[in-house]
Amino acid sequence: MSQSIESVLTEKRVFKPSREFSKQAKIKNFAEYKKLYDESIKNPEKFWGKQAAELLWNKKWTKVLDWKAPFAKWFVGGKLNVSENCLDRHLNGPRRNKAAIIWEGEPGEKRTLTYHQLHREVCIFANILKRNGVKKGDRVLIYLPHIPEAAIAMLACTRIGAIHTVVFGGFSAESIKDRLADSGATCVVTADGSYRRGQAVTLKQNVDRALEGNTAVKRVIVFRRANMDIHITEGRDVWWHREADYVTADCPPVPLDSEHPLFILYTSGSTGKPKGILHTTGGYLLGSLLTTKYVFDIREEDIYWCTADVGWITGHSYVVYGPLALGATSLMYEGAPNWPQSDRFWDIIARYGVNIFYTAPTAIRSFIKWGDEWPAKHDLSSLRLLGTVGEPINPEAWMWFYEKIGGGRCPISDTWWQTETGAHMITPIPGATPLKPGTATLPFFGIDAAIVDDNGKEVGPNEGGKLVIRKPWPSMLRTIYGDKARYKKQYWSEVKGCYFTGDGARRDKDGYFWIVGRIDDVLNVAGHRLGTAEVESALVAHEAVAEAAVVGRPDEIKGQGVVAFVTLKTGIKATEDLSEKLRKHVGAVIGPIAKPDEIRFAEALPKTRSGKIMRRLLKQIAAGNAVTGDTTTLEDFSVLAKLRASDE
Ligand code: WT7
């Protein structure tokens, strides 16, 4: 990591988009980007108002923005429906029989849904929801594998104004339980199971466990995916395919207020409890549509593939809503990149002729490790554009992606954004922006990004500071579900008048943003956000644990790994076996991605005199570095000495 930080600081290479690419791109040169960007910042409401014409409105809005900081209403008075925008509007023309979703299952099954077919499936499922008592405004929890039904269920919710909350299929029963409680969902959509690296995953069983003692959930709709034996609770659980026999494919979209809640997506914060990020209809759809259009520069005939799961915001905005609103073809692959072999992704690109490929730096670093021979076996010449998201990409990984996958001809859109921002915020515009390996480059249209010091003052070139956004934007979160106070405190109190991202960054002399990473107690493990407090509370819930402190340490593949310092209750022995048990325990409480890479047993944790755990010291120890900086507030110096000794 320290090596890649150095390489970021010394990075001088610049890659201009090729003339061939630019010629056919929507934004053809840097001057064009700059002009549009400047206009969008000078008068954002005019800009967004004009862009909103890209959407299909049932009733036009009367006011672009109603801003009572930090609460925004966009396109006030407007009415529209997301599923109508993503489906119906494409049916009266040549897109009707175009592939909307091309899907491949991990075991190898293949499905294509045209816009006509997808529309039909969505209408059927919307009617199934209605038949099962789901009404406008109700929350529906979706816990499905990465299969077309995930998109179908999401779109069906939007069709009738139900609010979906998707929970990633890799999360545990405990996580579902928390999200059910917080969202008050009354309906769960799940599958019997799914596949991961050839192993069947028991989704329905997790739902059953999450529902023990829950009385709010009236219905569980189960899709048959893996032919597993499952338990059906009479009166509560129904099969998707059986329900389909009772409904028609006729379901008109309901015109919804522009600010009608669209979905809640939970993400880790700096406290133990994940936050329900709330997005609404008009603004979110506009953000995902516009960025998909300009950042991926999708053409009518393209095959576009974003490798994210729909359980994350990337899957929401760039597998489902953005591409479908644009009428594009979105490819979905269910499984692991190294199943059955390490070239599954390259095989898929060659077989479908993928033109645009969007993935994560952590995946790229795995590909590098697996070896160049895997991509070399396949014809990747259909690729025109690449993208990355989730964490800073180190220049070495960028160069490998550019050369070995892009053949030196495909621009890379390194897109910085967050669950909260809904859509890309800092990103190259591929036909216009000269690229430098390791930077997300410049803000998207209408986005006023800046780097400020602790007093909110903008810092000079190459000075580090906090990354903030100074103006509201349409796809911004509206609140934390059920907790306006936390929304205000978390995002709008750190820097006066600005949205605080939680990231540290610097800008170079060309104004390019170099994201350093989170500066709060949030880790970024393999592109997934993980709160240290969440892992700590999972650990202390175990009967053997007295206290726990969790920190990140640099990891070659995952960006950050998880190290837990643990003190045990009196009389309990620190053993290998216990360490493995604790790792498994965290995996079971949160999900496999949260499993600590290492558990370090300690007699005590370093604390300040006021009793705060000194994470800075633990981070240095976890990374194997010397402990530097101020230790004068450390309560007991012998603790530090012991922690260091256990390191040697
Ligand atoms: C955090 C947001 C947004 C989709 C995936 C993650 C980090 C995201 C980049 C990038 C550097 C990045 C930031 C951000 N991040 N993209 N291109 N370069 N850092 O969504 O779970 O909401 O996490 O991911 O630290 O704050 P998320």
XYZ file of C-alpha atoms and ligand atoms in Angstrom:
675
model
C 0.000 0.000 0.000
C 2.672 2.489 0.982
C 4.311 1.508 -2.282
C 1.195 2.327 -4.239
C 0.754 5.628 -2.368
C 4.231 6.534 -3.525
C 3.477 5.511 -7.070
C 0.337 7.650 -6.995
C 2.360 10.670 -5.919
C 4.891 10.215 -8.697
C 2.421 9.265 -11.430
C 3.059 11.413 -14.523
C 1.578 9.417 -17.393
C -1.289 10.961 -19.329
C -3.495 9.047 -21.772
C -5.561 11.116 -24.156
C -8.649 9.531 -25.673
C -7.885 8.320 -29.183
C -9.240 10.333 -32.074
C -11.176 7.294 -33.192
C -12.926 7.006 -29.825
C -13.615 10.722 -29.465
C -14.999 11.100 -32.952
C -17.900 8.813 -32.140
C -18.357 9.802 -28.506
C -21.204 11.936 -27.151
C -18.802 14.516 -25.729
C -16.013 14.786 -28.279
C -13.299 16.862 -26.654
C -12.191 18.487 -23.447
C -13.386 21.963 -24.420
C -16.878 20.595 -24.905
C -16.826 18.973 -21.448
C -15.470 22.135 -19.865
C -18.060 24.382 -21.452
C -20.958 22.207 -20.385
C -19.460 21.725 -16.925
C -18.943 25.449 -16.371
C -22.483 26.191 -17.442
C -23.826 23.450 -15.186
C -22.049 24.919 -12.176
C -22.901 28.527 -12.951
C -26.592 27.713 -13.071
C -27.237 24.183 -11.824
C -31.010 24.489 -11.765
C -31.098 25.550 -15.381
C -28.791 22.681 -16.280
C -30.740 20.003 -14.392
C -34.059 21.368 -15.556
C -32.925 21.009 -19.128
C -31.554 17.496 -18.566
C -34.798 16.366 -16.919
C -36.341 16.314 -20.402
C -34.505 12.983 -20.831
C -37.133 11.402 -18.597
C -40.686 10.508 -19.434
C -42.937 12.580 -17.163
C -46.621 11.900 -16.604
C -46.894 15.413 -15.280
C -44.207 18.015 -15.698
C -42.626 19.493 -12.598
C -43.112 23.151 -11.722
C -39.876 23.862 -9.870
C -36.434 22.277 -10.339
C -35.246 22.446 -6.737
C -36.686 23.203 -3.367
C -33.645 23.386 -1.054
C -34.170 23.763 2.653
C -30.681 22.688 3.618
C -29.969 19.858 4.060
C -33.314 18.662 2.741
C -33.850 18.703 -1.004
C -36.863 18.232 -3.221
C -36.100 17.895 -6.913
C -38.529 18.452 -9.775
C -41.264 19.553 -7.457
C -44.792 18.683 -8.525
C -43.619 16.281 -11.257
C -45.050 12.809 -11.657
C -43.413 9.812 -13.287
C -42.881 6.099 -12.930
C -39.464 4.459 -12.975
C -40.549 1.163 -14.527
C -42.424 3.027 -17.239
C -39.217 4.938 -17.959
C -37.141 1.760 -18.000
C -39.574 -0.425 -19.950
C -42.776 0.929 -21.494
C -41.118 3.839 -23.221
C -38.940 1.433 -25.219
C -41.801 -0.717 -26.461
C -43.050 1.405 -29.332
C -40.097 1.202 -31.641
C -37.071 -0.829 -32.649
C -36.052 -1.465 -29.033
C -39.111 -3.585 -28.377
C -37.338 -6.803 -29.339
C -33.856 -5.706 -28.295
C -32.189 -7.584 -25.431
C -32.706 -5.666 -22.198
C -31.009 -8.224 -19.972
C -28.655 -10.976 -21.054
C -28.002 -13.323 -18.169
C -25.667 -16.196 -17.538
C -25.881 -18.409 -14.462
C -22.800 -19.692 -12.736
C -23.556 -23.294 -13.743
C -23.837 -22.068 -17.335
C -27.557 -21.503 -18.092
C -28.304 -18.634 -20.435
C -31.329 -16.337 -20.688
C -32.130 -13.270 -22.711
C -35.027 -10.989 -21.886
C -36.050 -8.511 -24.541
C -37.670 -5.246 -23.490
C -41.019 -6.760 -24.405
C -40.361 -9.842 -22.294
C -38.941 -7.943 -19.355
C -41.916 -5.598 -19.367
C -44.252 -8.589 -19.307
C -42.404 -10.271 -16.426
C -42.378 -7.041 -14.432
C -46.109 -6.535 -14.929
C -46.783 -10.116 -13.827
C -44.682 -9.746 -10.711
C -46.192 -6.351 -9.886
C -49.572 -8.053 -9.972
C -48.221 -10.828 -7.742
C -47.114 -8.199 -5.248
C -50.542 -6.574 -5.337
C -52.266 -9.941 -4.967
C -50.163 -10.507 -1.869
C -51.229 -7.291 -0.251
C -48.318 -4.998 -1.165
C -49.421 -1.390 -1.569
C -47.884 1.918 -2.568
C -45.386 3.008 0.098
C -44.950 -0.497 1.589
C -41.419 -1.758 2.001
C -40.402 -4.961 0.211
C -37.152 -6.667 1.141
C -35.458 -8.395 -1.790
C -32.927 -11.131 -0.982
C -32.197 -12.882 -4.253
C -29.270 -14.297 -6.184
C -27.883 -12.267 -9.067
C -30.599 -13.419 -11.476
C -32.993 -11.441 -13.717
C -35.712 -11.880 -11.077
C -33.789 -9.440 -8.879
C -34.222 -6.731 -11.525
C -37.789 -7.866 -12.177
C -38.693 -7.601 -8.479
C -37.092 -4.157 -8.169
C -38.870 -2.820 -11.245
C -42.175 -4.366 -10.154
C -41.924 -2.467 -6.860
C -41.350 0.779 -8.717
C -44.326 0.057 -10.949
C -46.750 0.151 -8.025
C -44.854 2.587 -5.792
C -43.610 0.029 -3.255
C -40.187 0.811 -1.789
C -37.590 -1.901 -2.258
C -34.692 -2.650 -0.021
C -32.294 -5.119 -1.594
C -30.065 -7.130 0.713
C -26.971 -8.640 -0.888
C -27.311 -12.446 -1.120
C -23.980 -12.828 0.695
C -25.354 -11.246 3.864
C -26.448 -13.259 6.879
C -29.792 -13.935 8.539
C -28.813 -11.439 11.226
C -28.323 -8.692 8.622
C -31.729 -9.428 7.096
C -33.272 -9.245 10.547
C -31.788 -5.795 11.246
C -32.896 -4.464 7.876
C -36.408 -5.842 8.290
C -36.706 -4.187 11.661
C -35.386 -0.843 10.459
C -37.365 -0.693 7.216
C -40.584 -2.227 8.572
C -40.857 -4.379 5.440
C -44.051 -6.435 5.161
C -43.031 -8.624 2.241
C -39.831 -10.540 1.445
C -38.864 -11.751 -2.016
C -36.274 -14.498 -2.022
C -35.202 -17.738 -3.713
C -34.731 -21.255 -2.418
C -30.997 -20.873 -2.959
C -28.227 -19.782 -5.288
C -24.807 -20.891 -6.482
C -21.385 -19.606 -5.562
C -18.283 -21.408 -6.765
C -20.359 -24.476 -7.396
C -21.724 -24.528 -3.854
C -25.425 -24.055 -3.207
C -26.227 -21.130 -0.883
C -29.322 -21.473 1.319
C -31.133 -18.178 0.916
C -34.609 -19.219 2.048
C -33.191 -20.798 5.180
C -31.543 -17.482 6.084
C -34.864 -15.709 5.576
C -36.608 -18.259 7.807
C -34.116 -17.574 10.559
C -34.388 -13.824 10.131
C -38.155 -14.079 10.446
C -38.199 -15.879 13.786
C -40.240 -13.633 16.031
C -40.971 -11.104 13.266
C -44.604 -10.183 12.983
C -44.505 -7.377 10.443
C -43.726 -9.657 7.475
C -46.946 -11.051 6.075
C -45.624 -12.690 2.899
C -42.516 -14.375 1.612
C -42.464 -14.909 -2.147
C -39.989 -17.610 -3.155
C -38.451 -17.987 -6.595
C -37.240 -21.463 -7.476
C -33.644 -21.200 -8.552
C -31.650 -24.092 -7.123
C -34.215 -26.876 -6.703
C -33.540 -27.090 -3.008
C -35.744 -28.586 -0.370
C -37.049 -25.725 1.681
C -39.507 -25.226 4.467
C -42.770 -23.530 3.490
C -44.656 -21.801 6.283
C -48.336 -22.112 5.380
C -50.136 -18.804 5.198
C -46.879 -16.854 4.913
C -44.756 -18.347 2.120
C -45.799 -18.644 -1.517
C -43.998 -19.746 -4.691
C -43.399 -17.110 -7.362
C -44.232 -19.490 -10.234
C -47.487 -20.643 -8.627
C -48.634 -17.098 -7.937
C -47.992 -16.263 -11.585
C -50.867 -18.573 -12.539
C -53.319 -16.312 -10.761
C -52.463 -12.953 -12.328
C -52.473 -11.299 -15.738
C -49.639 -9.480 -17.486
C -51.605 -6.271 -17.454
C -50.420 -3.762 -14.872
C -50.432 -0.049 -15.705
C -47.598 1.936 -14.069
C -48.703 4.255 -11.262
C -47.666 7.904 -11.771
C -45.678 8.807 -8.663
C -44.543 12.039 -7.143
C -41.030 12.960 -8.161
C -40.016 12.702 -4.495
C -41.809 9.410 -3.845
C -39.323 7.075 -2.081
C -37.846 4.634 -4.595
C -35.602 2.464 -2.472
C -33.677 2.101 0.742
C -30.198 0.612 0.585
C -28.289 -0.117 3.764
C -24.644 0.768 4.068
C -22.094 0.743 6.857
C -21.317 3.859 8.780
C -19.081 4.670 11.673
C -21.515 3.324 14.259
C -22.560 -0.287 14.734
C -25.868 0.121 12.947
C -26.036 0.234 9.128
C -27.774 3.289 7.715
C -30.774 3.043 5.419
C -29.911 5.365 2.556
C -33.118 6.674 1.003
C -33.324 7.543 -2.679
C -36.348 9.000 -4.422
C -37.897 8.693 -7.857
C -37.171 11.578 -10.238
C -33.732 12.746 -9.168
C -32.246 9.297 -8.771
C -33.475 8.156 -12.162
C -32.112 11.256 -13.847
C -28.700 10.809 -12.174
C -28.352 7.163 -13.102
C -29.570 7.735 -16.653
C -27.340 10.727 -17.413
C -24.170 9.193 -16.018
C -24.789 5.915 -17.836
C -25.210 7.899 -21.008
C -22.124 10.104 -20.733
C -19.681 8.098 -18.622
C -20.200 4.799 -20.443
C -20.989 6.434 -23.751
C -23.299 3.538 -24.608
C -24.417 3.143 -28.211
C -27.643 1.558 -29.301
C -26.012 -1.704 -30.421
C -23.625 -2.111 -27.468
C -23.410 -4.970 -25.008
C -22.668 -3.399 -21.679
C -21.508 -5.379 -18.650
C -21.237 -4.138 -15.089
C -20.008 -6.981 -12.875
C -21.537 -5.670 -9.632
C -24.295 -7.545 -7.816
C -27.687 -5.841 -7.602
C -27.282 -6.023 -3.828
C -25.011 -2.958 -3.986
C -25.678 0.552 -5.237
C -23.517 -0.144 -8.308
C -25.931 -2.899 -9.275
C -28.936 -0.644 -8.672
C -27.667 2.270 -10.763
C -25.533 0.517 -13.377
C -26.980 -2.958 -13.858
C -30.648 -2.028 -13.606
C -31.840 1.588 -13.608
C -29.285 3.550 -15.664
C -28.873 1.074 -18.538
C -32.579 0.211 -18.784
C -33.694 3.843 -18.645
C -31.308 4.377 -21.535
C -32.668 1.380 -23.462
C -29.311 -0.402 -23.390
C -28.465 -4.106 -23.188
C -27.254 -4.979 -19.704
C -25.409 -8.229 -19.117
C -25.718 -10.007 -15.766
C -23.530 -12.865 -14.602
C -24.505 -14.746 -11.483
C -21.303 -16.167 -10.138
C -17.633 -15.943 -9.299
C -14.960 -14.723 -11.737
C -12.869 -17.847 -11.207
C -15.520 -20.474 -11.746
C -14.991 -22.994 -13.196
C -11.669 -21.392 -14.159
C -9.886 -18.077 -13.798
C -10.959 -16.893 -17.248
C -14.728 -16.881 -16.797
C -14.981 -13.106 -17.290
C -12.817 -13.093 -20.434
C -14.762 -16.018 -21.782
C -18.012 -14.103 -21.250
C -16.624 -10.975 -22.920
C -15.551 -12.982 -25.964
C -18.738 -15.037 -26.246
C -21.150 -12.100 -26.002
C -18.926 -9.538 -27.667
C -19.033 -7.186 -24.687
C -18.207 -3.586 -25.627
C -18.200 -1.867 -22.247
C -16.877 -3.560 -19.134
C -17.209 -2.043 -15.641
C -15.585 -3.748 -12.643
C -13.668 -3.172 -9.399
C -9.955 -2.627 -8.675
C -9.947 -5.522 -6.217
C -11.094 -7.839 -9.022
C -8.392 -6.461 -11.303
C -5.721 -7.151 -8.693
C -6.953 -10.748 -8.458
C -6.796 -11.102 -12.250
C -3.200 -9.876 -12.166
C -2.376 -12.469 -9.548
C -4.024 -15.266 -11.509
C -1.791 -14.501 -14.491
C -1.830 -12.903 -17.941
C -2.358 -16.246 -19.654
C -6.066 -16.226 -18.761
C -7.112 -13.086 -20.665
C -4.573 -13.901 -23.388
C -6.568 -17.008 -24.314
C -9.580 -14.932 -25.380
C -10.502 -12.458 -28.071
C -11.228 -9.224 -26.198
C -11.255 -7.017 -29.283
C -14.966 -6.172 -28.901
C -14.137 -3.988 -25.866
C -14.269 -0.248 -26.472
C -14.441 1.192 -22.958
C -13.518 0.065 -19.451
C -14.622 1.286 -16.053
C -13.696 0.828 -12.391
C -15.417 1.620 -9.133
C -15.306 0.998 -5.404
C -11.891 2.134 -4.244
C -8.830 3.973 -5.498
C -7.113 2.037 -8.271
C -3.358 1.810 -7.953
C -1.532 2.892 -11.139
C -0.034 -0.593 -11.576
C -3.484 -2.189 -11.702
C -4.731 0.624 -13.968
C -1.903 -0.001 -16.450
C -2.527 -3.739 -16.458
C -6.246 -3.221 -17.093
C -5.493 -0.705 -19.820
C -2.974 -2.882 -21.637
C -3.946 -6.487 -20.990
C -7.721 -6.098 -21.132
C -8.213 -2.902 -23.104
C -5.437 -3.664 -25.591
C -4.167 -0.103 -25.103
C -7.149 1.298 -27.039
C -9.947 1.547 -24.425
C -10.276 4.563 -22.127
C -10.867 3.711 -18.455
C -13.600 5.530 -16.554
C -12.464 5.458 -12.917
C -15.727 6.479 -11.277
C -15.801 7.893 -7.758
C -19.191 7.903 -6.044
C -21.060 6.407 -3.091
C -24.281 4.680 -2.081
C -25.376 8.120 -0.894
C -24.631 9.943 -4.132
C -26.743 7.541 -6.213
C -24.697 8.124 -9.338
C -21.146 8.898 -10.529
C -19.760 12.137 -9.099
C -16.103 12.336 -10.113
C -15.299 10.540 -13.326
C -13.700 10.939 -16.708
C -15.926 11.617 -19.700
C -14.308 9.063 -21.986
C -14.179 10.964 -25.268
C -12.997 14.142 -23.583
C -10.933 13.699 -20.441
C -7.187 12.959 -20.627
C -6.603 10.107 -18.185
C -3.946 9.636 -15.549
C -3.635 6.206 -13.936
C -4.969 6.311 -10.380
C -7.286 9.322 -10.460
C -11.048 9.580 -10.957
C -10.163 12.883 -12.685
C -12.887 15.577 -12.710
C -16.466 16.124 -11.521
C -19.483 15.140 -13.572
C -21.789 17.882 -14.883
C -23.574 19.760 -12.130
C -21.349 18.368 -9.379
C -19.499 20.979 -7.342
C -16.744 18.953 -5.659
C -13.982 20.513 -3.561
C -11.285 19.659 -1.046
C -11.361 21.623 2.167
C -9.475 21.815 5.439
C -10.947 21.368 8.910
C -12.385 24.881 8.781
C -14.108 24.311 5.471
C -11.612 26.400 3.510
C -10.608 25.099 0.097
C -7.003 23.885 0.082
C -4.346 24.502 -2.563
C -3.055 22.103 -5.236
C -1.725 18.807 -3.888
C -2.735 19.613 -0.330
C -4.733 16.883 1.292
C -8.130 17.526 2.823
C -11.732 16.458 3.068
C -13.702 15.755 -0.057
C -16.999 17.655 -0.017
C -19.811 18.512 -2.448
C -20.929 22.125 -2.221
C -24.261 22.021 -4.020
C -27.167 19.568 -3.880
C -27.609 17.259 -6.888
C -30.666 15.315 -8.081
C -29.541 11.763 -7.216
C -28.371 12.626 -3.696
C -29.775 10.673 -0.765
C -32.747 12.444 0.785
C -32.265 11.182 4.316
C -31.290 8.206 6.410
C -34.502 6.216 6.604
C -36.320 7.113 9.803
C -33.472 9.241 11.151
C -33.316 12.822 9.881
C -31.110 13.877 12.772
C -28.467 11.321 11.889
C -28.659 12.357 8.229
C -27.988 15.945 9.209
C -25.211 15.110 11.605
C -23.483 12.514 9.449
C -23.389 14.374 6.145
C -24.067 18.069 6.661
C -22.407 19.006 9.940
C -18.738 18.181 9.446
C -18.182 21.034 6.983
C -20.576 23.953 7.083
C -22.982 24.112 4.152
C -21.402 21.126 2.410
C -22.099 17.444 1.962
C -19.212 15.588 3.596
C -18.271 12.374 1.801
C -16.145 10.733 4.518
C -13.248 10.555 2.041
C -9.885 12.256 2.068
C -8.429 13.448 -1.232
C -6.143 15.919 -2.954
C -6.316 17.779 -6.259
C -3.317 18.050 -8.525
C -2.366 21.161 -10.479
C -4.751 20.190 -13.284
C -7.604 20.003 -10.790
C -7.772 16.195 -10.916
C -9.110 14.526 -7.779
C -6.937 11.801 -6.245
C -9.026 9.956 -3.679
C -6.994 8.666 -0.757
C -9.758 6.778 1.041
C -12.060 6.924 4.032
C -11.082 9.183 6.885
C -13.806 7.932 9.195
C -14.041 4.573 10.962
C -15.160 2.829 7.818
C -13.030 0.265 5.988
C -13.091 -0.458 2.298
C -12.620 -4.196 1.955
C -12.599 -5.421 -1.633
C -14.662 -2.402 -2.667
C -17.231 -3.023 0.057
C -17.817 -0.658 2.872
C -17.502 -2.102 6.327
C -17.872 -0.264 9.624
C -15.236 -1.128 12.217
C -17.904 -0.674 14.903
C -20.098 -3.260 13.198
C -17.358 -5.895 13.332
C -16.533 -4.921 16.909
C -20.102 -5.337 18.062
C -20.273 -8.737 16.356
C -17.122 -9.762 18.227
C -18.174 -8.586 21.667
C -21.462 -10.427 21.190
C -19.420 -13.640 21.387
C -19.304 -15.132 24.880
C -15.504 -15.389 24.995
C -14.802 -11.772 24.125
C -14.375 -8.939 26.611
C -13.331 -6.132 24.288
C -12.527 -5.702 20.633
C -10.998 -3.051 18.421
C -11.036 -3.448 14.666
C -8.739 -1.664 12.232
C -7.808 -1.954 8.576
C -4.419 -2.888 7.234
C -3.150 -2.626 3.681
C -3.960 -5.703 1.619
C -2.520 -6.379 -1.798
C -5.742 -7.748 -3.287
C -8.575 -6.382 -1.184
C -7.178 -2.879 -0.690
C -7.816 -3.213 3.009
C -7.905 -6.268 5.220
C -9.576 -6.540 8.613
C -7.523 -6.973 11.789
C -9.267 -7.431 15.119
C -7.536 -6.867 18.451
C -9.412 -8.873 21.027
C -9.202 -9.222 24.807
C -10.825 -12.299 26.289
C -12.932 -12.767 29.380
C -11.095 -13.993 32.453
C -10.190 -17.649 32.362
C -10.575 -18.034 28.603
C -7.501 -19.185 26.696
C -6.338 -17.602 23.489
C -6.043 -20.481 21.040
C -5.868 -20.952 17.268
C -9.161 -22.721 17.515
C -10.863 -19.799 19.238
C -9.442 -17.410 16.689
C -10.995 -19.458 13.874
C -14.274 -19.623 15.787
C -14.354 -15.843 16.166
C -13.674 -15.325 12.482
C -16.524 -17.665 11.604
C -18.754 -15.981 14.154
C -18.282 -12.571 12.516
C -18.945 -14.172 9.133
C -22.197 -15.597 10.446
C -23.332 -12.382 12.139
C -22.594 -9.977 9.274
C -21.588 -11.959 6.201
C -18.435 -13.604 4.820
C -16.955 -10.288 3.607
C -16.652 -9.089 7.201
C -14.563 -12.033 8.425
C -11.390 -10.665 10.020
C -8.209 -11.665 8.202
C -6.475 -11.839 11.522
C -7.460 -11.974 15.163
C -4.835 -10.720 17.578
C -5.353 -11.584 21.190
C -4.140 -8.949 23.605
C -4.103 -8.581 27.348
C -5.403 -5.047 27.066
C -6.126 -2.461 24.365
C -4.274 0.840 24.223
C -6.540 3.590 25.532
C -6.345 7.272 26.184
C -6.776 8.500 29.720
C -10.389 9.227 28.902
C -10.892 5.601 27.873
C -10.931 5.926 24.082
C -9.246 3.153 22.151
C -6.234 4.516 20.275
C -6.940 3.141 16.830
C -4.118 5.052 15.230
C -1.644 2.963 17.210
C -3.445 -0.256 16.420
C -3.441 0.592 12.712
C 0.304 1.078 12.784
C 0.792 -2.188 14.624
C -1.566 -4.058 12.299
C 0.329 -2.771 9.277
C 3.614 -3.875 10.847
C 4.891 -0.307 11.029
C 6.713 1.387 13.857
C 4.429 3.279 16.201
C 5.008 6.975 15.657
C 3.307 10.200 16.638
C 1.885 11.308 19.899
C 1.489 8.604 22.527
C 1.453 10.906 25.547
C -2.250 10.383 26.199
C -1.757 6.632 26.309
C -2.944 5.393 29.639
C -0.644 2.455 30.142
C 2.586 2.253 28.178
C 3.086 -1.391 29.031
C 0.043 -2.232 26.881
C 1.766 -0.839 23.833
C 4.978 -2.676 24.640
C 3.076 -5.956 24.924
C 1.191 -5.448 21.666
C 4.479 -4.776 19.908
C 6.089 -7.797 21.508
C 3.303 -10.050 20.273
C 4.130 -8.756 16.814
C 7.683 -10.075 16.856
C -16.805 4.658 -0.944
C -18.268 4.448 -1.223
C -20.143 3.660 -5.268
C -20.045 2.306 -5.595
C -19.241 1.356 -4.811
C -18.955 1.656 -3.385
C -14.830 4.495 -2.199
C -15.780 4.363 -4.532
C -14.091 5.013 -5.742
C -13.136 5.401 -6.722
C -11.647 5.880 -4.977
C -13.722 5.078 -4.382
C -14.863 5.811 -1.462
C -16.341 6.054 -1.214
N -14.795 4.651 -3.658
N -15.368 4.564 -5.789
N -13.391 5.355 -8.030
N -11.933 5.832 -6.276
N -12.502 5.515 -3.998
O -20.002 2.303 -2.754
O -20.087 1.204 -0.517
O -21.111 3.468 -0.903
O -18.622 3.156 -0.833
O -16.045 3.823 -1.827
O -14.173 5.674 -0.249
O -16.599 6.891 -0.114
P -20.016 2.522 -1.205
